[in-house]
Coordinates of N, CA and C in Angstrom, one line a residue:
L138 N -102.1 -100.8 -2.5 CA -103.2 -101.8 -2.5 C -103.4 -102.3 -4.0
P139 N -103.8 -103.5 -4.1 CA -104.1 -104.0 -5.5 C -105.3 -103.3 -6.0
Y140 N -105.4 -103.2 -7.3 CA -106.5 -102.6 -8.0 C -107.7 -103.5 -7.9
T141 N -108.9 -102.9 -7.6 CA -110.1 -103.6 -7.5 C -111.1 -102.9 -8.5
G142 N -111.6 -103.7 -9.4 CA -112.6 -103.1 -10.4 C -113.9 -103.7 -10.1
V143 N -114.9 -102.9 -10.3 CA -116.3 -103.3 -10.1 C -117.1 -103.1 -11.5
I144 N -117.8 -104.2 -11.8 CA -118.6 -104.1 -13.1 C -119.9 -104.7 -12.8
D145 N -121.0 -104.1 -13.3 CA -122.3 -104.7 -13.1 C -122.4 -106.1 -13.8
R146 N -123.0 -107.0 -13.2 CA -123.1 -108.4 -13.8 C -123.7 -108.4 -15.2
P147 N -124.8 -107.7 -15.5 CA -125.4 -107.7 -16.9 C -124.4 -107.1 -17.9
D148 N -123.6 -106.1 -17.5 CA -122.6 -105.5 -18.4 C -121.5 -106.5 -18.7
L149 N -121.0 -107.2 -17.6 CA -120.0 -108.3 -17.8 C -120.5 -109.4 -18.8
Q150 N -121.8 -109.8 -18.5 CA -122.3 -110.8 -19.4 C -122.4 -110.4 -20.8
D151 N -122.8 -109.1 -21.1 CA -122.9 -108.6 -22.4 C -121.5 -108.6 -23.1
I152 N -120.5 -108.1 -22.3 CA -119.1 -108.1 -22.9 C -118.7 -109.5 -23.3
L153 N -118.8 -110.5 -22.3 CA -118.4 -111.8 -22.6 C -119.1 -112.4 -23.8
M154 N -120.5 -112.2 -23.9 CA -121.3 -112.8 -25.0 C -120.8 -112.2 -26.3
D155 N -120.7 -110.8 -26.3 CA -120.3 -110.2 -27.6 C -118.9 -110.7 -28.1
E156 N -118.0 -110.7 -27.2 CA -116.6 -111.1 -27.6 C -116.6 -112.6 -28.1
C157 N -117.3 -113.5 -27.3 CA -117.3 -114.9 -27.7 C -118.0 -115.1 -29.0
Q158 N -119.1 -114.4 -29.2 CA -119.9 -114.6 -30.4 C -119.1 -114.1 -31.6
Q159 N -118.2 -113.2 -31.5 CA -117.4 -112.7 -32.6 C -116.4 -113.8 -33.0
I160 N -115.9 -114.6 -32.0 CA -115.0 -115.6 -32.3 C -115.7 -116.9 -32.8
K161 N -116.8 -117.3 -32.2 CA -117.5 -118.4 -32.6 C -119.0 -118.2 -32.4
P162 N -119.8 -117.9 -33.4 CA -121.2 -117.5 -33.2 C -122.1 -118.4 -32.5
D163 N -121.8 -119.7 -32.5 CA -122.6 -120.7 -31.8 C -122.0 -121.3 -30.6
F164 N -121.2 -120.5 -29.9 CA -120.3 -121.0 -28.8 C -121.2 -121.4 -27.6
I165 N -122.3 -120.9 -27.4 CA -123.1 -121.1 -26.2 C -124.2 -122.1 -26.4
Q166 N -124.4 -123.0 -25.5 CA -125.5 -124.0 -25.6 C -126.5 -123.8 -24.4
N167 N -127.7 -123.4 -24.7 CA -128.7 -123.2 -23.6 C -129.5 -124.5 -23.5
G168 N -129.9 -124.7 -22.3 CA -130.8 -125.9 -22.0 C -130.1 -127.2 -21.9
N169 N -128.8 -127.2 -21.7 CA -128.0 -128.4 -21.5 C -126.9 -128.1 -20.5
P170 N -127.3 -128.1 -19.2 CA -126.4 -127.6 -18.1 C -125.2 -128.5 -17.9
V171 N -124.2 -127.9 -17.4 CA -123.0 -128.5 -17.0 C -123.3 -129.4 -15.7
V172 N -122.8 -130.7 -15.8 CA -123.0 -131.5 -14.6 C -121.6 -131.8 -13.9
A173 N -120.5 -131.7 -14.7 CA -119.2 -132.0 -14.2 C -118.2 -131.4 -15.2
Y174 N -117.0 -131.3 -14.7 CA -115.9 -130.8 -15.5 C -114.6 -131.4 -15.0
E175 N -113.6 -131.4 -15.9 CA -112.3 -131.9 -15.6 C -111.2 -130.9 -16.1
N176 N -110.4 -130.4 -15.2 CA -109.3 -129.6 -15.6 C -108.2 -130.4 -16.3
L177 N -107.9 -130.1 -17.5 CA -107.0 -130.9 -18.3 C -105.5 -130.5 -18.1
G178 N -105.3 -129.6 -17.2 CA -103.9 -129.2 -16.9 C -103.6 -127.8 -17.5
R179 N -102.6 -127.2 -17.0 CA -102.2 -125.8 -17.4 C -102.1 -125.7 -18.9
G180 N -102.8 -124.8 -19.4 CA -102.8 -124.5 -20.9 C -103.5 -125.5 -21.8
K181 N -104.1 -126.6 -21.2 CA -104.7 -127.6 -21.9 C -106.2 -127.6 -21.9
G182 N -106.8 -126.6 -21.2 CA -108.2 -126.4 -21.2 C -109.0 -127.3 -20.2
V183 N -110.3 -127.5 -20.5 CA -111.2 -128.2 -19.6 C -112.1 -129.1 -20.4
S184 N -112.4 -130.3 -19.9 CA -113.4 -131.2 -20.5 C -114.7 -131.1 -19.7
I185 N -115.8 -130.9 -20.4 CA -117.1 -130.5 -19.7 C -118.1 -131.6 -20.0
T186 N -118.8 -132.1 -19.0 CA -119.8 -133.1 -19.2 C -121.2 -132.4 -19.0
L187 N -122.0 -132.5 -20.0 CA -123.3 -131.8 -20.0 C -124.4 -132.8 -19.6
A188 N -125.6 -132.3 -19.2 CA -126.7 -133.1 -18.7 C -127.1 -134.2 -19.7
D189 N -127.0 -134.0 -21.0 CA -127.5 -135.0 -21.9 C -126.4 -136.1 -22.1
G190 N -125.3 -136.0 -21.4 CA -124.2 -137.0 -21.5 C -123.1 -136.6 -22.5
Q191 N -123.3 -135.5 -23.2 CA -122.3 -135.0 -24.2 C -121.1 -134.5 -23.5
T192 N -119.9 -134.7 -24.0 CA -118.7 -134.2 -23.4 C -118.1 -133.2 -24.5
V193 N -117.7 -132.0 -24.0 CA -117.1 -131.0 -24.9 C -115.9 -130.5 -24.3
E194 N -114.9 -130.0 -25.1 CA -113.7 -129.5 -24.5 C -113.7 -128.0 -24.9
A195 N -113.1 -127.2 -24.0 CA -113.0 -125.7 -24.2 C -111.7 -125.2 -23.5
D196 N -111.3 -124.0 -23.9 CA -110.2 -123.4 -23.3 C -110.5 -122.9 -21.9
V197 N -111.7 -122.4 -21.7 CA -112.1 -121.8 -20.4 C -113.6 -122.3 -20.1
L198 N -113.9 -122.5 -18.8 CA -115.2 -122.7 -18.4 C -115.6 -121.6 -17.4
V199 N -116.6 -120.8 -17.8 CA -117.0 -119.7 -16.9 C -118.2 -120.2 -16.1
G200 N -118.0 -120.3 -14.8 CA -119.1 -120.8 -13.9 C -120.0 -119.7 -13.5
A201 N -120.9 -119.3 -14.4 CA -121.9 -118.3 -14.2 C -123.3 -118.9 -14.2
D202 N -123.4 -120.0 -13.5 CA -124.6 -120.7 -13.5 C -125.5 -120.5 -12.3
G203 N -125.3 -119.4 -11.6 CA -126.2 -119.0 -10.6 C -125.9 -119.4 -9.1
I204 N -126.8 -119.1 -8.2 CA -126.5 -119.3 -6.8 C -126.4 -120.8 -6.5
W205 N -127.1 -121.7 -7.2 CA -126.9 -123.1 -6.9 C -126.0 -123.7 -8.0
S206 N -124.9 -123.2 -8.1 CA -123.9 -123.5 -9.2 C -123.3 -124.9 -9.1
A207 N -123.5 -125.7 -10.1 CA -122.9 -127.0 -10.2 C -121.4 -126.9 -10.4
V208 N -121.0 -125.8 -11.1 CA -119.5 -125.6 -11.3 C -118.8 -125.3 -10.0
R209 N -119.4 -124.3 -9.2 CA -118.8 -124.0 -8.0 C -118.9 -125.1 -7.0
N210 N -120.0 -125.9 -7.0 CA -120.1 -127.0 -6.1 C -119.0 -128.0 -6.3
Q211 N -118.6 -128.3 -7.5 CA -117.5 -129.2 -7.8 C -116.2 -128.5 -7.4
M212 N -116.0 -127.3 -7.8 CA -114.7 -126.6 -7.6 C -114.4 -126.5 -6.1
Y213 N -115.3 -126.2 -5.3 CA -115.1 -126.1 -3.9 C -115.6 -127.2 -3.0
N214 N -116.0 -128.4 -3.7 CA -116.4 -129.5 -3.0 C -117.4 -129.2 -1.9
E215 N -118.5 -128.6 -2.3 CA -119.6 -128.1 -1.4 C -120.6 -129.2 -1.0
G216 N -120.4 -130.4 -1.4 CA -121.3 -131.5 -0.9 C -122.5 -131.7 -1.7
G217 N -122.7 -131.1 -2.9 CA -123.9 -131.3 -3.7 C -124.6 -130.0 -3.9
V218 N -125.3 -129.9 -5.1 CA -126.1 -128.7 -5.4 C -127.2 -128.7 -4.4
K219 N -127.4 -127.6 -3.7 CA -128.5 -127.3 -2.7 C -128.3 -128.1 -1.5
S220 N -127.1 -128.7 -1.2 CA -126.9 -129.5 0.0 C -126.9 -128.6 1.2
I221 N -127.3 -129.1 2.3 CA -127.4 -128.4 3.6 C -126.5 -129.0 4.6
T222 N -125.8 -128.2 5.4 CA -124.9 -128.7 6.4 C -125.7 -129.3 7.6
K223 N -125.1 -130.1 8.4 CA -125.8 -130.8 9.5 C -126.5 -129.8 10.5
N224 N -125.8 -128.7 10.7 CA -126.3 -127.7 11.6 C -127.3 -126.7 10.9
K225 N -127.6 -127.0 9.7 CA -128.6 -126.2 8.9 C -128.3 -124.7 8.8
K226 N -127.0 -124.3 8.9 CA -126.7 -122.9 8.9 C -126.0 -122.6 7.5
K227 N -125.7 -123.6 6.7 CA -125.1 -123.3 5.4 C -125.7 -124.2 4.4
R228 N -126.1 -123.6 3.3 CA -126.6 -124.3 2.1 C -125.8 -124.0 0.9
Q229 N -125.0 -125.0 0.5 CA -124.1 -124.9 -0.7 C -123.5 -123.5 -0.9
G230 N -122.6 -123.2 0.0 CA -121.8 -122.0 -0.2 C -122.4 -120.7 0.3
C231 N -123.6 -120.8 0.9 CA -124.3 -119.6 1.3 C -124.6 -119.7 2.8
N232 N -123.9 -118.9 3.6 CA -124.2 -118.9 5.0 C -125.5 -118.2 5.4
Y233 N -126.2 -118.8 6.3 CA -127.5 -118.3 6.8 C -127.2 -117.2 7.8
S234 N -127.6 -116.0 7.6 CA -127.3 -114.9 8.5 C -128.3 -114.8 9.7
G235 N -129.4 -115.5 9.6 CA -130.4 -115.3 10.6 C -131.5 -114.3 10.3
Y236 N -131.3 -113.7 9.1 CA -132.3 -112.7 8.7 C -133.0 -113.2 7.5
T237 N -134.3 -112.8 7.4 CA -135.1 -113.1 6.2 C -135.6 -111.8 5.7
V238 N -135.4 -111.6 4.4 CA -135.8 -110.3 3.8 C -136.9 -110.5 2.8

């Protein structure tokens, strides 16, 4: 069987933040969400469009923008952030189980 590793989300976020900040201290931009991206091809990185219209390029885009992810929405063509299917059983990548907790 292939190896499967499990890591708590906060631990992974800390590891990514620490490593990236060592390379480039100001690498993260808060308050300017991703609205679209374009894969520039194998080994060429990604072009990212931010909410304020700014375009930036990077080697990697980590789509860790939460349950209503704009990155995942584009990657999997989910029909729009927070979009609902016609039968109302699926909302942007999240199937409705019939249970409310």
